[in-house]
Amino acid sequence: MDWFNSLGLKVKILSTVAFACLICAVIALITAIYFNEQEFRSGLIQKSRTIHSRLDVAAKYVANQGGLQTMSDRYVQKYQDSSQLTDNDKKVILQQVPIYAAMKIGAEDADKEQYKFRVFSNEPRRKENLATADEMEIFKKFEADPSLGELVSDSGDIITVYRPVRLRDSLGCMTCHGHPSKSPWGNGKDTLGYPMEDWKDGRLHGVFAISNDVNMIKSAGGDNVSSNATIYLGVFVAIGGILALGLATLIMRKPLAGLQQVVKALGESGHQVSGAAEQISESAQGLSQATSIQ
């Protein structure tokens, strides 16, 4: 600290102001970066919620068309058994299933919109939709709490929003999963030939998951805007710090000049006092010698 003590008063004060501006600028920049990252992640969560809402609307729209019952009646009249259904027949029927329509919309253009869609269940009709061990933990949470409408998972790299898929009679779910006695073929199977499980309205049937890879989206350009904003903010903070220092210099110039004059005057007064003290000391010594001689 000797180098600092060797500086002039004006330089010391301005250096202190500059250091304070630098600290404020660094704190402001770090804070901006933190909240910018939080806003980015919040945006990904909102994006997933928007997609989920879109799927729910699609399922309701298809259900309101009543096409599933119409297709069921049509093929039951055409065939004697579900085994006679062709692949194209099954495709036509599936297009009238609300949940299937939502699944198709969720998976369509997922890569283009930079997200991953997955549906999983503990008892799926398709093996690829069987829940993994980690997914079963999510499934059990929805199963334990019927009022739970959403779960958000943020592992740092992957942000996933989960929503439950519950059977709803209003969506025609019981047409396929209701009591076997209501089988359109009279053999306990639904229109597509799957065994009807006698599930109840409101039962948890599966979970929709919308996932976003944070690093992938950033590398694809999704973070360029936020990075540029951070850089611009850093530049503005630096310019603001310089302007603040310049303004402080202008404002404090006169007070500092006056203070320097006071310090200078005090210094001169100190020298005068020191000189007078020396004279008094010499006089005292002379008087002491005279007294001794006398």
Short mmCIF file of C-alpha atoms in Angstrom, two decimals:
data_model
loop_
_atom_site.label_atom_id
_atom_site.label_comp_id
_atom_site.label_asym_id
_atom_site.label_seq_id
_atom_site.Cartn_x
_atom_site.Cartn_y
_atom_site.Cartn_z
CA MET A 1 0.00 0.00 0.00
CA ASP A 2 3.04 2.27 -0.02
CA TRP A 3 2.42 3.11 -3.66
CA PHE A 4 -1.12 4.22 -2.81
CA ASN A 5 0.09 6.36 0.09
CA SER A 6 2.57 8.01 -2.24
CA LEU A 7 -0.23 9.23 -4.52
CA GLY A 8 -1.65 12.71 -4.35
CA LEU A 9 -4.96 13.38 -2.62
CA LYS A 10 -6.78 14.05 -5.90
CA VAL A 11 -5.51 10.82 -7.44
CA LYS A 12 -6.46 8.85 -4.32
CA ILE A 13 -10.05 10.13 -4.35
CA LEU A 14 -10.52 9.59 -8.08
CA SER A 15 -8.96 6.11 -7.84
CA THR A 16 -11.41 5.23 -5.06
CA VAL A 17 -14.33 6.46 -7.19
CA ALA A 18 -13.06 4.48 -10.19
CA PHE A 19 -12.69 1.31 -8.11
CA ALA A 20 -16.23 1.73 -6.74
CA CYS A 21 -17.56 2.15 -10.31
CA LEU A 22 -15.71 -0.99 -11.39
CA ILE A 23 -17.18 -3.06 -8.56
CA CYS A 24 -20.70 -1.80 -9.35
CA ALA A 25 -20.21 -2.58 -13.05
CA VAL A 26 -19.02 -6.14 -12.35
CA ILE A 27 -21.93 -6.79 -9.97
CA ALA A 28 -24.40 -5.39 -12.52
CA LEU A 29 -22.94 -7.56 -15.30
CA ILE A 30 -22.99 -10.75 -13.22
CA THR A 31 -26.57 -10.02 -12.16
CA ALA A 32 -27.61 -9.43 -15.78
CA ILE A 33 -26.00 -12.69 -16.93
CA TYR A 34 -27.74 -14.64 -14.13
CA PHE A 35 -31.20 -13.23 -14.83
CA ASN A 36 -30.66 -13.59 -18.57
CA GLU A 37 -30.02 -17.33 -18.08
CA GLN A 38 -33.06 -17.64 -15.83
CA GLU A 39 -35.21 -15.88 -18.41
CA PHE A 40 -33.89 -18.21 -21.13
CA ARG A 41 -34.81 -21.31 -19.09
CA SER A 42 -38.19 -19.85 -18.17
CA GLY A 43 -38.80 -19.31 -21.88
CA LEU A 44 -38.12 -22.99 -22.61
CA ILE A 45 -40.58 -24.04 -19.90
CA GLN A 46 -43.22 -21.71 -21.33
CA LYS A 47 -42.56 -23.12 -24.80
CA SER A 48 -43.22 -26.66 -23.51
CA ARG A 49 -46.41 -25.52 -21.80
CA THR A 50 -47.62 -23.98 -25.04
CA ILE A 51 -47.05 -27.27 -26.88
CA HIS A 52 -48.89 -29.21 -24.14
CA SER A 53 -51.84 -26.82 -24.41
CA ARG A 54 -51.84 -27.30 -28.16
CA LEU A 55 -52.05 -31.08 -27.71
CA ASP A 56 -54.91 -30.79 -25.24
CA VAL A 57 -56.87 -28.56 -27.63
CA ALA A 58 -56.26 -31.00 -30.49
CA ALA A 59 -57.53 -33.95 -28.42
CA LYS A 60 -60.69 -32.07 -27.47
CA TYR A 61 -61.28 -30.98 -31.05
CA VAL A 62 -61.01 -34.52 -32.42
CA ALA A 63 -63.25 -35.85 -29.64
CA ASN A 64 -65.94 -33.27 -30.39
CA GLN A 65 -66.09 -34.44 -34.00
CA GLY A 66 -67.43 -37.83 -32.83
CA GLY A 67 -65.53 -39.60 -35.57
CA LEU A 68 -64.40 -42.55 -33.45
CA GLN A 69 -67.92 -43.86 -32.85
CA THR A 70 -68.80 -43.30 -36.49
CA MET A 71 -65.75 -45.25 -37.68
CA SER A 72 -66.43 -48.01 -35.16
CA ASP A 73 -70.02 -48.47 -36.39
CA ARG A 74 -68.88 -48.39 -39.97
CA TYR A 75 -66.26 -51.13 -39.69
CA VAL A 76 -68.39 -53.31 -37.45
CA GLN A 77 -71.00 -53.33 -40.19
CA LYS A 78 -68.33 -54.01 -42.80
CA TYR A 79 -66.46 -56.83 -41.05
CA GLN A 80 -67.34 -59.65 -38.70
CA ASP A 81 -64.17 -59.42 -36.60
CA SER A 82 -61.33 -56.98 -35.92
CA SER A 83 -58.88 -59.43 -37.48
CA GLN A 84 -60.30 -58.46 -40.86
CA LEU A 85 -59.18 -54.85 -40.47
CA THR A 86 -56.46 -53.82 -42.90
CA ASP A 87 -53.54 -51.58 -41.94
CA ASN A 88 -55.20 -48.71 -43.73
CA ASP A 89 -58.46 -49.36 -41.85
CA LYS A 90 -56.58 -49.18 -38.54
CA LYS A 91 -54.88 -45.96 -39.61
CA VAL A 92 -58.24 -44.38 -40.44
CA ILE A 93 -59.65 -45.43 -37.06
CA LEU A 94 -56.58 -44.18 -35.14
CA GLN A 95 -56.94 -40.76 -36.73
CA GLN A 96 -60.26 -40.46 -34.89
CA VAL A 97 -58.76 -41.32 -31.49
CA PRO A 98 -58.24 -38.03 -29.55
CA ILE A 99 -55.11 -39.12 -27.64
CA TYR A 100 -53.55 -40.58 -30.77
CA ALA A 101 -54.17 -37.29 -32.61
CA ALA A 102 -52.46 -35.42 -29.77
CA MET A 103 -49.50 -37.81 -29.93
CA LYS A 104 -49.13 -37.33 -33.68
CA ILE A 105 -49.23 -33.55 -33.37
CA GLY A 106 -46.73 -33.66 -30.49
CA ALA A 107 -44.24 -35.72 -32.48
CA GLU A 108 -44.72 -33.83 -35.75
CA ASP A 109 -42.04 -31.19 -36.46
CA ALA A 110 -40.48 -31.80 -33.05
CA ASP A 111 -36.96 -31.69 -34.50
CA LYS A 112 -37.76 -28.56 -36.45
CA GLU A 113 -39.03 -26.82 -33.33
CA GLN A 114 -36.06 -28.17 -31.34
CA TYR A 115 -37.83 -30.26 -28.70
CA LYS A 116 -38.43 -33.93 -27.98
CA PHE A 117 -41.85 -35.46 -27.45
CA ARG A 118 -42.45 -38.68 -25.56
CA VAL A 119 -45.45 -40.48 -24.14
CA PHE A 120 -44.99 -43.23 -21.56
CA SER A 121 -47.20 -45.45 -19.45
CA ASN A 122 -47.01 -48.33 -17.01
CA GLU A 123 -49.36 -50.41 -19.23
CA PRO A 124 -48.90 -49.20 -22.80
CA ARG A 125 -50.33 -50.95 -25.83
CA ARG A 126 -47.03 -50.27 -27.61
CA LYS A 127 -43.79 -51.52 -26.08
CA GLU A 128 -41.85 -48.40 -27.04
CA ASN A 129 -44.12 -46.39 -24.73
CA LEU A 130 -43.29 -48.44 -21.65
CA ALA A 131 -42.03 -46.13 -18.91
CA THR A 132 -38.40 -46.39 -17.82
CA ALA A 133 -37.43 -46.53 -14.13
CA ASP A 134 -37.01 -42.74 -13.96
CA GLU A 135 -40.23 -42.16 -15.86
CA MET A 136 -42.11 -44.45 -13.50
CA GLU A 137 -41.15 -42.12 -10.64
CA ILE A 138 -42.88 -39.30 -12.50
CA PHE A 139 -45.83 -41.57 -13.31
CA LYS A 140 -46.26 -42.53 -9.65
CA LYS A 141 -46.31 -38.88 -8.56
CA PHE A 142 -49.21 -38.14 -10.92
CA GLU A 143 -50.90 -41.37 -9.88
CA ALA A 144 -50.64 -40.51 -6.19
CA ASP A 145 -52.06 -37.01 -6.65
CA PRO A 146 -55.00 -36.73 -9.09
CA SER A 147 -54.97 -32.94 -8.70
CA LEU A 148 -51.36 -32.68 -9.87
CA GLY A 149 -51.45 -31.15 -13.34
CA GLU A 150 -47.77 -30.63 -14.16
CA LEU A 151 -44.21 -31.44 -13.17
CA VAL A 152 -41.12 -29.56 -14.33
CA SER A 153 -37.68 -31.15 -14.32
CA ASP A 154 -34.48 -29.11 -14.84
CA SER A 155 -31.35 -31.24 -14.81
CA GLY A 156 -29.19 -28.38 -16.04
CA ASP A 157 -28.83 -29.66 -19.59
CA ILE A 158 -32.40 -30.91 -20.15
CA ILE A 159 -35.61 -29.12 -19.18
CA THR A 160 -38.71 -31.31 -19.30
CA VAL A 161 -42.34 -30.46 -18.62
CA TYR A 162 -44.58 -33.46 -17.81
CA ARG A 163 -48.37 -33.53 -17.93
CA PRO A 164 -50.67 -36.45 -17.11
CA VAL A 165 -52.92 -38.14 -19.65
CA ARG A 166 -56.06 -39.22 -17.83
CA LEU A 167 -58.95 -41.15 -19.32
CA ARG A 168 -61.97 -38.96 -19.93
CA ASP A 169 -65.32 -40.25 -20.99
CA SER A 170 -65.98 -36.87 -22.59
CA LEU A 171 -63.11 -37.58 -25.00
CA GLY A 172 -64.46 -41.01 -25.89
CA CYS A 173 -61.73 -42.88 -24.00
CA MET A 174 -64.20 -45.48 -22.70
CA THR A 175 -64.90 -46.54 -26.29
CA CYS A 176 -61.56 -48.32 -26.25
CA HIS A 177 -60.84 -48.78 -22.53
CA GLY A 178 -64.32 -49.25 -21.04
CA HIS A 179 -66.05 -52.44 -19.89
CA PRO A 180 -65.58 -55.49 -22.18
CA SER A 181 -69.35 -55.91 -22.35
CA LYS A 182 -69.45 -52.75 -24.48
CA SER A 183 -67.18 -54.24 -27.11
CA PRO A 184 -68.37 -53.26 -30.60
CA TRP A 185 -67.44 -56.76 -31.79
CA GLY A 186 -69.13 -58.48 -28.88
CA ASN A 187 -65.88 -60.27 -27.91
CA GLY A 188 -64.48 -57.94 -25.24
CA LYS A 189 -62.22 -56.13 -27.70
CA ASP A 190 -62.32 -52.54 -28.91
CA THR A 191 -62.65 -51.43 -32.51
CA LEU A 192 -58.94 -52.04 -33.22
CA GLY A 193 -59.00 -55.49 -31.61
CA TYR A 194 -57.31 -54.66 -28.29
CA PRO A 195 -58.78 -56.15 -25.08
CA MET A 196 -60.91 -53.60 -23.24
CA GLU A 197 -59.55 -53.13 -19.69
CA ASP A 198 -62.65 -51.82 -17.84
CA TRP A 199 -60.76 -48.69 -16.78
CA LYS A 200 -62.62 -45.86 -15.09
CA ASP A 201 -63.06 -42.22 -15.97
CA GLY A 202 -60.15 -40.15 -14.61
CA ARG A 203 -57.69 -43.05 -14.48
CA LEU A 204 -54.07 -42.12 -15.24
CA HIS A 205 -53.30 -43.71 -18.60
CA GLY A 206 -49.97 -42.12 -19.45
CA VAL A 207 -47.77 -39.03 -19.35
CA PHE A 208 -46.80 -36.59 -22.08
CA ALA A 209 -43.24 -35.25 -21.83
CA ILE A 210 -41.90 -32.22 -23.71
CA SER A 211 -38.10 -31.91 -23.37
CA ASN A 212 -35.71 -29.16 -24.44
CA ASP A 213 -31.94 -29.64 -24.70
CA VAL A 214 -30.49 -26.37 -23.40
CA ASN A 215 -27.05 -26.79 -24.98
CA MET A 216 -28.46 -27.90 -28.32
CA ILE A 217 -30.76 -24.88 -28.53
CA LYS A 218 -27.93 -22.53 -27.58
CA SER A 219 -25.55 -24.05 -30.11
CA ALA A 220 -28.27 -23.86 -32.77
CA GLY A 221 -28.44 -20.11 -32.31
CA GLY A 222 -31.09 -19.82 -29.66
CA ASP A 223 -28.60 -18.21 -27.27
CA ASN A 224 -26.97 -15.82 -29.73
CA VAL A 225 -29.42 -13.06 -29.00
CA SER A 226 -28.98 -13.43 -25.24
CA SER A 227 -25.17 -13.55 -25.61
CA ASN A 228 -25.20 -10.40 -27.74
CA ALA A 229 -27.45 -8.72 -25.19
CA THR A 230 -24.97 -9.60 -22.45
CA ILE A 231 -22.07 -8.22 -24.51
CA TYR A 232 -23.98 -5.02 -25.24
CA LEU A 233 -24.84 -4.70 -21.58
CA GLY A 234 -21.18 -5.14 -20.63
CA VAL A 235 -20.19 -2.41 -23.10
CA PHE A 236 -22.89 -0.07 -21.81
CA VAL A 237 -21.84 -0.70 -18.22
CA ALA A 238 -18.20 0.02 -19.10
CA ILE A 239 -19.16 3.22 -20.92
CA GLY A 240 -21.40 4.19 -18.03
CA GLY A 241 -18.52 3.63 -15.59
CA ILE A 242 -16.21 5.84 -17.66
CA LEU A 243 -18.85 8.55 -17.93
CA ALA A 244 -19.50 8.32 -14.19
CA LEU A 245 -15.78 8.69 -13.49
CA GLY A 246 -15.54 11.67 -15.87
CA LEU A 247 -18.60 13.29 -14.32
CA ALA A 248 -17.20 12.69 -10.82
CA THR A 249 -13.94 14.35 -11.92
CA LEU A 250 -15.80 17.43 -13.19
CA ILE A 251 -18.04 17.68 -10.14
CA MET A 252 -15.23 17.17 -7.64
CA ARG A 253 -12.67 19.34 -9.41
CA LYS A 254 -13.49 22.56 -7.55
CA PRO A 255 -14.03 20.91 -4.14
CA LEU A 256 -10.76 19.02 -4.59
CA ALA A 257 -8.95 22.20 -5.60
CA GLY A 258 -10.27 23.95 -2.50
CA LEU A 259 -9.37 20.95 -0.35
CA GLN A 260 -5.87 20.91 -1.82
CA GLN A 261 -5.47 24.62 -0.94
CA VAL A 262 -6.62 23.91 2.59
CA VAL A 263 -4.15 21.01 2.83
CA LYS A 264 -1.41 23.23 1.41
CA ALA A 265 -2.26 26.00 3.88
CA LEU A 266 -2.30 23.53 6.72
CA GLY A 267 1.08 22.25 5.56
CA GLU A 268 2.52 25.76 5.49
CA SER A 269 1.03 26.49 8.89
CA GLY A 270 2.56 23.31 10.13
CA HIS A 271 5.98 24.38 8.88
CA GLN A 272 5.53 27.76 10.57
CA VAL A 273 4.49 26.13 13.81
CA SER A 274 7.42 23.75 13.53
CA GLY A 275 9.81 26.73 12.97
CA ALA A 276 8.36 28.62 15.93
CA ALA A 277 8.70 25.52 18.08
CA GLU A 278 12.36 25.25 17.10
CA GLN A 279 12.92 28.90 17.99
CA ILE A 280 11.22 28.41 21.33
CA SER A 281 13.35 25.34 21.92
CA GLU A 282 16.54 27.30 21.11
CA SER A 283 15.47 30.14 23.35
CA ALA A 284 14.75 27.70 26.14
CA GLN A 285 18.18 26.13 25.76
CA GLY A 286 19.83 29.60 25.76
CA LEU A 287 17.88 30.56 28.87
CA SER A 288 18.87 27.29 30.50
CA GLN A 289 22.55 27.92 29.76
CA ALA A 290 22.34 31.52 31.03
CA THR A 291 20.68 30.29 34.17
CA SER A 292 23.41 27.72 34.68
CA ILE A 293 26.17 30.34 34.18
CA GLN A 294 24.42 32.72 36.57
#
